[in-house]
Structures are given as C-alpha cells and as structure tokens.
Coordinates of C-alpha atoms and ligand atoms in Angstrom, one line a residue:
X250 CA 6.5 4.9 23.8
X251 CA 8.4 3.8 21.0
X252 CA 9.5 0.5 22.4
X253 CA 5.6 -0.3 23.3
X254 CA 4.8 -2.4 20.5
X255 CA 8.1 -3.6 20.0
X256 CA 8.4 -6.2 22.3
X257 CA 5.3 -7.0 22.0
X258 CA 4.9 -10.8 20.4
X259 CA 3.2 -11.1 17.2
X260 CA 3.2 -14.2 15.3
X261 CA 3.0 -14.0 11.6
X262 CA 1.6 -17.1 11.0
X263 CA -0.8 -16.8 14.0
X264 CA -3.0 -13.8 13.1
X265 CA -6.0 -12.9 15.2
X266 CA -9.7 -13.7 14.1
X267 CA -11.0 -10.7 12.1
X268 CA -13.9 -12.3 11.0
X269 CA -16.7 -10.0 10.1
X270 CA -14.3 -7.1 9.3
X271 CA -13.5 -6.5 5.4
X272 CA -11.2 -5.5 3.6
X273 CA -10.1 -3.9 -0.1
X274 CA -6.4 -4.4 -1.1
X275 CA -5.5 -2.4 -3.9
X276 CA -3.4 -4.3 -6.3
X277 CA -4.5 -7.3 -4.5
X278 CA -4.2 -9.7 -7.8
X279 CA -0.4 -10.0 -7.7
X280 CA 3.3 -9.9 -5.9
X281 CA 3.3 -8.7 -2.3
X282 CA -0.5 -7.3 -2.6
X283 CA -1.3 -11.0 -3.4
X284 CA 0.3 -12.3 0.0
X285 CA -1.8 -9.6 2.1
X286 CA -5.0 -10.6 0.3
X287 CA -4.1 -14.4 1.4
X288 CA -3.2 -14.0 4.8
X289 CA -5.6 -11.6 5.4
X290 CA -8.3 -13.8 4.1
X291 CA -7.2 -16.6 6.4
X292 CA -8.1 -14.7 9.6
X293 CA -12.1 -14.9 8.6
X294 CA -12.1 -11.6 7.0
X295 CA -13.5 -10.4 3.5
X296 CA -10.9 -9.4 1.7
X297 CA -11.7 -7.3 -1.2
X298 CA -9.2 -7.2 -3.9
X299 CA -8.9 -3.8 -6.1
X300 CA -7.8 -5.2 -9.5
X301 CA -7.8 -3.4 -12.9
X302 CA -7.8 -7.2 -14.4
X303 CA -10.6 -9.1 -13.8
X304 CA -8.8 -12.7 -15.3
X305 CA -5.8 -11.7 -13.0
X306 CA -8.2 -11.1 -10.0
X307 CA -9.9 -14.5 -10.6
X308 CA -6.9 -16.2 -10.4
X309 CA -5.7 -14.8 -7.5
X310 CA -9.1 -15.8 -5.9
X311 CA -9.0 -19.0 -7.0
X312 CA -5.6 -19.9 -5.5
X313 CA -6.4 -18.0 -1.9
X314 CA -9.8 -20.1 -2.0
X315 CA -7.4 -22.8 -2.6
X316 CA -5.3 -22.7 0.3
X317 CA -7.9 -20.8 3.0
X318 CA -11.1 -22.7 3.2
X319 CA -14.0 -21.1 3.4
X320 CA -12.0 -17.7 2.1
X321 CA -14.3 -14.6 1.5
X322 CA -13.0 -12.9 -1.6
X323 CA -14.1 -10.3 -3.8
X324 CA -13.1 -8.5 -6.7
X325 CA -13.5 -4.6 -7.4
X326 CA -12.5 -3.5 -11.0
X327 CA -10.4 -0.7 -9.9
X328 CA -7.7 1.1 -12.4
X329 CA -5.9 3.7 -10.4
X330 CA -4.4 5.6 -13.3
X331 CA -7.8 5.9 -14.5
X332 CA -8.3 9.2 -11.7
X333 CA -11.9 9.2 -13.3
X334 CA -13.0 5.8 -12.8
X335 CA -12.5 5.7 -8.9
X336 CA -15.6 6.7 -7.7
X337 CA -17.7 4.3 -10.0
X338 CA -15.8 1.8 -8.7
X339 CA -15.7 2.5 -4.9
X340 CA -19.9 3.0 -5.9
X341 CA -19.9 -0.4 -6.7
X342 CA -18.5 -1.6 -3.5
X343 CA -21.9 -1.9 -2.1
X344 CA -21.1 -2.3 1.7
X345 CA -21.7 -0.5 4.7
X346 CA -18.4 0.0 5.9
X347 CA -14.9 -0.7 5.3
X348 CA -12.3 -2.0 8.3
X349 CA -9.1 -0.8 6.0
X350 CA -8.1 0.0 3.1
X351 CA -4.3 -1.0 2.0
X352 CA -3.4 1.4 -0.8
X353 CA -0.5 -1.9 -2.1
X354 CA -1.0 -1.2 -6.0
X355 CA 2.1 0.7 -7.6
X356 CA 4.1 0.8 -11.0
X357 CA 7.8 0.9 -11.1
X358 CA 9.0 1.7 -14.3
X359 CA 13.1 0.9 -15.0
X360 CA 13.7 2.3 -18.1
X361 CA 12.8 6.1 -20.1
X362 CA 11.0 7.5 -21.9
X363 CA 9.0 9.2 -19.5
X364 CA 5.2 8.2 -19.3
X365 CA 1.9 9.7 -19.0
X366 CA -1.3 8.5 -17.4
X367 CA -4.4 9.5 -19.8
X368 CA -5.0 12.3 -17.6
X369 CA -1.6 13.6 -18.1
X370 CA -0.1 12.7 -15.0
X371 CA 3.1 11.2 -14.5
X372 CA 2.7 7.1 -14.5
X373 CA 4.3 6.8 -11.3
X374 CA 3.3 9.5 -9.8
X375 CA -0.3 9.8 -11.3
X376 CA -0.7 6.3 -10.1
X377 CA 1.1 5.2 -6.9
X378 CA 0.2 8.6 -5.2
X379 CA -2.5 10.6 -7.0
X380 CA -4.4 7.6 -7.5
X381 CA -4.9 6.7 -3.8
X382 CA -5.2 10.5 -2.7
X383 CA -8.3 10.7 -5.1
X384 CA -9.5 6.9 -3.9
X385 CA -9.3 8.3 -0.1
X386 CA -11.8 11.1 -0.8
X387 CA -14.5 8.0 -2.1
X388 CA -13.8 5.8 0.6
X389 CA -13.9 8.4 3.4
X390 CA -18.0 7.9 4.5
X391 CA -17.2 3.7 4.6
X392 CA -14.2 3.9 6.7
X393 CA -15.5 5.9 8.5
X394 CA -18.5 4.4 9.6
X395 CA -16.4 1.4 10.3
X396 CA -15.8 1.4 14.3
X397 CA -12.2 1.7 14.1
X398 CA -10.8 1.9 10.0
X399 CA -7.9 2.1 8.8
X400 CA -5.7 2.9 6.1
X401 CA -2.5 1.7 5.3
X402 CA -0.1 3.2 2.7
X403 CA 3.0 0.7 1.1
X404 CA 6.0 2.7 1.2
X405 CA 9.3 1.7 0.1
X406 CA 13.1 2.3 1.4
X407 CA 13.4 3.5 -2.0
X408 CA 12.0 6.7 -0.7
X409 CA 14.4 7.2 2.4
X410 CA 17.1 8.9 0.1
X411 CA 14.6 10.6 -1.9
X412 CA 13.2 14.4 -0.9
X413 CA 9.9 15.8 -3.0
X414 CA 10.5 18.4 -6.0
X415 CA 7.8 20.2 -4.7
X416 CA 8.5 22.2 -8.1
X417 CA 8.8 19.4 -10.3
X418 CA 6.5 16.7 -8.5
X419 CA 5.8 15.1 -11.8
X420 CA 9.5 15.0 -13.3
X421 CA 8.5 17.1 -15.8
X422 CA 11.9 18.8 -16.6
X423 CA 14.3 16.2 -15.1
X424 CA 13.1 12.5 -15.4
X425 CA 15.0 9.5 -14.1
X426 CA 12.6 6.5 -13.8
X427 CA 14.4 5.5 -10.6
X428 CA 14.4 8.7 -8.7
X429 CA 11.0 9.0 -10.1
X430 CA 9.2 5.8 -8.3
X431 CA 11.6 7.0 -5.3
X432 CA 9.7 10.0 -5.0
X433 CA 6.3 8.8 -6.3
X434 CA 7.2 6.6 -3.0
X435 CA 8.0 9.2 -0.6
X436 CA 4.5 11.2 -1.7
X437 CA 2.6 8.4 -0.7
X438 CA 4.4 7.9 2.4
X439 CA 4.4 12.0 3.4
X440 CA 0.7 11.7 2.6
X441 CA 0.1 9.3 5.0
X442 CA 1.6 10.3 7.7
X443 CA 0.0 13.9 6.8
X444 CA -3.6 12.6 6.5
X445 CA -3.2 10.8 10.0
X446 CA -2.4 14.5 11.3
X447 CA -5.2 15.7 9.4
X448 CA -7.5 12.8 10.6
X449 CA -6.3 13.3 14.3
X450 CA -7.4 17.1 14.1
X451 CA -10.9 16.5 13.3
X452 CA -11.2 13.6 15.7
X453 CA -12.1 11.0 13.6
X454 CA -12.0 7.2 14.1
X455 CA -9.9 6.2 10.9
X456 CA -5.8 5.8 11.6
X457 CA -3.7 6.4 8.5
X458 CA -0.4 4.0 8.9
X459 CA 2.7 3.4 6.7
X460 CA 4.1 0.1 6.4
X461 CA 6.7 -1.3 3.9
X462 CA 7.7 -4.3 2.7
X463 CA 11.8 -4.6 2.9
X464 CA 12.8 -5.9 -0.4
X465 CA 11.1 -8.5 -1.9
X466 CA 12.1 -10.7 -4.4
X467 CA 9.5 -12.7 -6.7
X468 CA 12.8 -15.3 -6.9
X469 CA 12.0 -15.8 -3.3
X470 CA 8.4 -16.1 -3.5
X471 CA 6.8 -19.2 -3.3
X472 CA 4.7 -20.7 -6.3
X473 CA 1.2 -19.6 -6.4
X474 CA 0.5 -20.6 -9.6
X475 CA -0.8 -19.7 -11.6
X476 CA 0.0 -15.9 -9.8
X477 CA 3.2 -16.6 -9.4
X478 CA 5.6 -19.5 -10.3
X479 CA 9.1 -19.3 -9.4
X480 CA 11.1 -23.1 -10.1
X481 CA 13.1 -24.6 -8.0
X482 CA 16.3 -23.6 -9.9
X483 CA 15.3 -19.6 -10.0
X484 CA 15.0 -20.1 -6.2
X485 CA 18.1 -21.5 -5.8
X486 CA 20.1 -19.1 -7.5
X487 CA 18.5 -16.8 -5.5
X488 CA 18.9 -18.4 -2.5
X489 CA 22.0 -15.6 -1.7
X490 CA 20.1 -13.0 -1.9
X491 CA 17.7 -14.4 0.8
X492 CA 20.5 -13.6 3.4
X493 CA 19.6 -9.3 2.9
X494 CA 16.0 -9.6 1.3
X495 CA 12.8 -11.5 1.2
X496 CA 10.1 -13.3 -1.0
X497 CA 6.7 -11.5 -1.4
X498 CA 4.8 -13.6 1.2
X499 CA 7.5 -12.1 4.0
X500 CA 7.0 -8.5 2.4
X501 CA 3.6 -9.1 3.5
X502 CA 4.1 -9.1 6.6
X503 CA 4.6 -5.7 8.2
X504 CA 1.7 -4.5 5.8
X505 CA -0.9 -7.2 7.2
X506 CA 0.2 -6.4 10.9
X507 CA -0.2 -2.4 10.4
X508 CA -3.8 -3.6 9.1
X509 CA -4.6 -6.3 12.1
X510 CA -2.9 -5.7 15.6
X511 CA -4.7 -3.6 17.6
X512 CA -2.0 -1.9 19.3
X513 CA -1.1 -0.2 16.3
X514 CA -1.5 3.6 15.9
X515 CA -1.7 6.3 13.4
X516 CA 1.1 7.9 11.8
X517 CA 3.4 5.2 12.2
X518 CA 5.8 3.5 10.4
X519 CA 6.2 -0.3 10.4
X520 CA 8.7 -2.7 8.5
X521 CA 10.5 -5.8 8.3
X522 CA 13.1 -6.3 11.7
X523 CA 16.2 -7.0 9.7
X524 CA 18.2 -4.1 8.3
X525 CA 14.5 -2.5 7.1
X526 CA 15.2 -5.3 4.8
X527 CA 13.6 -8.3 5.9
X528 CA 12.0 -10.9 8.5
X529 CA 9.7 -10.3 11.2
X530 CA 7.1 -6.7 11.3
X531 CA 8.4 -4.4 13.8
X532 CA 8.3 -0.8 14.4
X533 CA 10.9 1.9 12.9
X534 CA 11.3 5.5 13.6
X535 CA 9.5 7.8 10.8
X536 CA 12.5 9.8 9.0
X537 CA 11.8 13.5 9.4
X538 CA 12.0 14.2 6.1
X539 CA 8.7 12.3 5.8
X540 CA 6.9 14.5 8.2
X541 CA 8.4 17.9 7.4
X542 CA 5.2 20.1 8.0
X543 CA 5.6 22.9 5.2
X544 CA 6.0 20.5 2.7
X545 CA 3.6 17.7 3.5
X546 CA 0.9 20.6 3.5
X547 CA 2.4 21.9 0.0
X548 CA 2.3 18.3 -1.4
X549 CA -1.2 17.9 0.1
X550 CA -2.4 21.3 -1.2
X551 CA -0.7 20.4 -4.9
X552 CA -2.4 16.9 -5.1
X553 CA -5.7 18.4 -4.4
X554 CA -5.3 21.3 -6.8
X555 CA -3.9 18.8 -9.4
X556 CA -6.8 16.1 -9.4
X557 CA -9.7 18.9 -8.1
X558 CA -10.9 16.8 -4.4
X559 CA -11.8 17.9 -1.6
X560 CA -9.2 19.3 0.3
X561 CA -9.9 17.5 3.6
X562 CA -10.6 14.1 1.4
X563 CA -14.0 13.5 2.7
X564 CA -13.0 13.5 6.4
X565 CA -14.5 16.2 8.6
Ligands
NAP209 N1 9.0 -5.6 -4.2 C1 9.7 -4.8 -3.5 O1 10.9 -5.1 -3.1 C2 9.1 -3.6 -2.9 C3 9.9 -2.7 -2.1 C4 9.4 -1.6 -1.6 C5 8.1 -1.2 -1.9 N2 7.3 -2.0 -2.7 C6 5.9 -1.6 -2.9 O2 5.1 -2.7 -2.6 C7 3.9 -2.6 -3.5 C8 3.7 -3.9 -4.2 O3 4.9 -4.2 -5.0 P1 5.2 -5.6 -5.7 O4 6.6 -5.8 -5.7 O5 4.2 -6.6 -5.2 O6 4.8 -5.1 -7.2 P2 4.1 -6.0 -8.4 O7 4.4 -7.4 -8.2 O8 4.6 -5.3 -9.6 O9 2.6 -5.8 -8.2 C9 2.0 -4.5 -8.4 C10 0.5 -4.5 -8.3 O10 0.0 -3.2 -8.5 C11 -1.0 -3.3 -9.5 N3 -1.2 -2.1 -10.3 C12 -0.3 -1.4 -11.0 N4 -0.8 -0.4 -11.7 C13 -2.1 -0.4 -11.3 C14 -3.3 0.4 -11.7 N5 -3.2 1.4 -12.5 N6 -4.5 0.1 -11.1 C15 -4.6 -0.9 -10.2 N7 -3.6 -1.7 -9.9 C16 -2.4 -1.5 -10.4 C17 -0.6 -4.5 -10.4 O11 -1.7 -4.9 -11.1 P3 -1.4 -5.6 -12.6 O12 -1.1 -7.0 -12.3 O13 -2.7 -5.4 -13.3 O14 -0.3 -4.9 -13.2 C18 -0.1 -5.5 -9.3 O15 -1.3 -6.1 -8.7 C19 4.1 -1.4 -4.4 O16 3.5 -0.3 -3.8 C20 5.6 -1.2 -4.3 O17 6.0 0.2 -4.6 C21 7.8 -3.2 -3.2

C-alpha cells in the first residue's frame, strides 16, 4: 500500500486540468503559499488566495495573471490571528463549494520576547494552529458539498523532533521561539492527521492530508517581483545550499500534489523525495508521534475548549 503512489509518475510541471474546481490558499500572497497559488492557477482552477494584505494580495495576483493567461484569481481578506474575524470572511466567500482548502499561512518568529495574539493566544500557536482549527469549523458546509474536498495542512520537519506540551501548549511557562514554531508545527500536523480520523468516522467526502515543503530558501526562489526578488548574486551565494534544500517554487510542490492527484488519500503525509529536504513530491511514512491517539484527542479537545467551536468542526 505504501509503495502505491510512489512509483506512480507525476510531473510537476505537467499538472492535470482542474478547471472548474476552486481553490482558497491561506497565506497565498507570499513565499511557498505564493508558488501553490501560481501553479495551482495554471491548471484552469480558481485559486483563491486568503491574505490579511489586500496590496500584498494584489500583487501576487498581478504577477500569477502575469505568467498564467487567463488565471482565475481571487482575494479573501483573511487574518488568522484575528480568531474572530474568520467567519466574516469565509461569509464573504460567496461560493457554493470549495475543492480544497490549503491551510499554507504561518509565523515563525526567531527571536523572544514571547508574543501574544489579541485574543491572548500564543502568536505561533494562536495562529499557525488555532487559526486553521477555528477556519475548518466555517468552511466545513463548502467542502463538503464539494464532490470530493480536501484539505491540506503545511507541516514542517521542524516538528519531527518536537512532541506537544499538552500542559503548556502555549509556552506559557517555558518559551523558546524555536521549539515554539516546532510545536505550533506539530499541532497542525497531529490535527490533521486527527481530523482525517475524525472525517473518516462520520463518512464524509472531505480527506484531510499533510504535506510539507523540505526547506526552502527565498535565496533559491526565483524573482517574482514584485513578491519576491532575489538577485543574481544572493542566488549564487546560495547556490551551496541548493545541494540539501530548495527555492519556494520547489517547496510547492508536494503541497500542490496533495491538493491535485487523485490517487491521494487522507491522513497521509507527503514531501519533497530528497532527504525530506528537497526535489520531487513523494510519499513518507507518518511519524507516530504524530498520530498518537490520546494525545491527538487531548490536543483536539484543548483547541476546541480554548477558541469555543464545535467539537466535531462542522463535520457530521
Ligand atoms: N520555508 C521553509 O523552509 C518551510 C519549512 C517547513 C515548513 N514551512 C511552512 O510553509 C508555510 C509557508 O512558509 P514560507 O516560508 O512561505 O513563509 P513566509 O514566506 O513567511 O510566508 C508566510 C505567509 O503566511 C502569511 N501569514 C502570516 N501570518 C498570517 C495571518 N495572521 N493571517 C494570514 N496570513 C498570515 C504571510 O502573510 P503576510 O505576507 O501578510 O505576512 C505569508 O503570506 C508555513 O506554514 C511554514 O511553517 C516552511
């Protein structure tokens, strides 16, 4: 089973026709987000891109319409630490349906002191996780009255190392900015793998799927300008780095295939082929740590009590 989709070819720069399908791409204005909205939008769909800057979002429209003719692109005003705000915007969607939903958006912070969302939460935390849980529960009805939707969840191999303070899940006593997005990463990724459980036990049509990027340099990326400009020099100086990681536009990948091939499934795991690292999408093995029962339901059971949803997120 595991081997299935494996050898299966899949050519990144030949992506099936999905016209008519749409879209959303949270954080879909810049970095790695940016790519997915692009080479998503080349394959006929509408891509919808979740932005909490509408300048940012225009410019990111304006260089996909640039390069994809005939591109279908929208923007949502969406600001996911803004836990409030999310079901105005998803109101505002007006559609019928959604095909998927890639939950891309996240903050990384490097440095202390530790930071807050205005409701309190955790920046990393409140945003990269509890911002998508809470979105989840407002797109439930439109994916699933899409014939087969999906969502996909960006993980990181930042979280492989990490394992969930199911005490502390907001490094409230003992913050580390690092160990902090780590973790922040490894909630989203539990809860994805969780919800597909979850969606799988009420039969519904939507697949949840994790997919992460390898690393991705913006040194690597090529120009988008004005969304991105790297010059010719930063590349170069890069250019050793390229032999472990990748630009943006390769980070892409694994994401835009866990959203497009139909032989994917829920609850699994995709990445880049080298080392996790980079180059082609392919399938990994899902660490067990990120599908520990007890404390995926503790995690889920926490995230609801923390932001007040619906504890089965819309889906029944
Ligand atoms: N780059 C890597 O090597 C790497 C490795 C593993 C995983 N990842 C994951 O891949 C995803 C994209 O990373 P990236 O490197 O492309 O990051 P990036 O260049 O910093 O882009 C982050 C995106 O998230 C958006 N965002 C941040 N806070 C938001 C909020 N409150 N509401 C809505 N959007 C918000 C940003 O919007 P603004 O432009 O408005 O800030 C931007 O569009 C993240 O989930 C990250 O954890 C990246």
């Amino acid at each position: 089973m595991f081997s299935a989709s494996q050898g299966r070819s899949w050519n990144v720069h030949r992506l099936p026709s999905a016209e008519g399908r749409i879209f959303l791409v949270t954080g879909g204005n810049a970095g790695i987000g940016y790519f997915v909205a692009e080479q998503l939008a080349a394959t006929g769909a509408v891509v919808i891109l979740g932005s909490r800057d509408r300048a940012k979002a225009d410019a990111a429209m304006a260089s996909i319409r640039s390069r994809v003719s005939g591109a279908h692109v929208r923007h949502l005003q969406l600001d996911l630490a803004d836990l409030s705000s999310l079901k105005t915007a998803v109101d505002r969607l007006d559609i019928e349906h959604l095909d998927a939903a890639v939950y891309n958006a996240g903050v990384a912070l490097d440095d202390p002191p530790r930071r807050e969302t205005e409701g309190g939460h955790e920046l990393m935390f409140g945003t990269n996780h509890l911002g998508h849980f809470v979105l989840t529960q407002w797109l439930a009805p439109l994916l699933s009255a899409a014939p087969a939707g999906r969502i996909v969840t960006v993980g990181s191999f930042a979280a492989r190392s990490e394992r969930l303070d199911l005490g502390d899940l907001q490094s409230t006593h003992d913050y580390r900015p690092k160990r902090t997005y780590g973790r922040s990463k490894l909630a989203q990724m539990c809860f994805g793998f969780e919800l597909d459980c979850r969606l799988r036990a009420v039969g519904s049509t939507v697949l949840s799927v994790v997919a992460h990027p390898g690393g991705a340099l913006d040194s690597l990326t090529p120009s988008r300008p004005p969304v991105c400009v790297t010059s010719s020099g930063e590349r170069l100086r890069a250019s050793p780095a390229g032999l472990l990681v990748q630009g943006k536009d390769a980070g892409a990948w694994p994401i835009v295939r866990a959203v497009l091939d139909s032989e994917v499934q829920g609850g699994q795991l995709w990445g880049p082929r080298v080392f996790g690292l980079r180059g082609a999408p392919r399938r990994e093995p899902v660490p067990s740590h990120m599908t520990e029962p007890a404390a995926a339901a503790r995690l889920w059971a926490a995230s609801s009590e923390l932001v007040g949803t619906d504890p089965h997120l819309g889906f029944r």
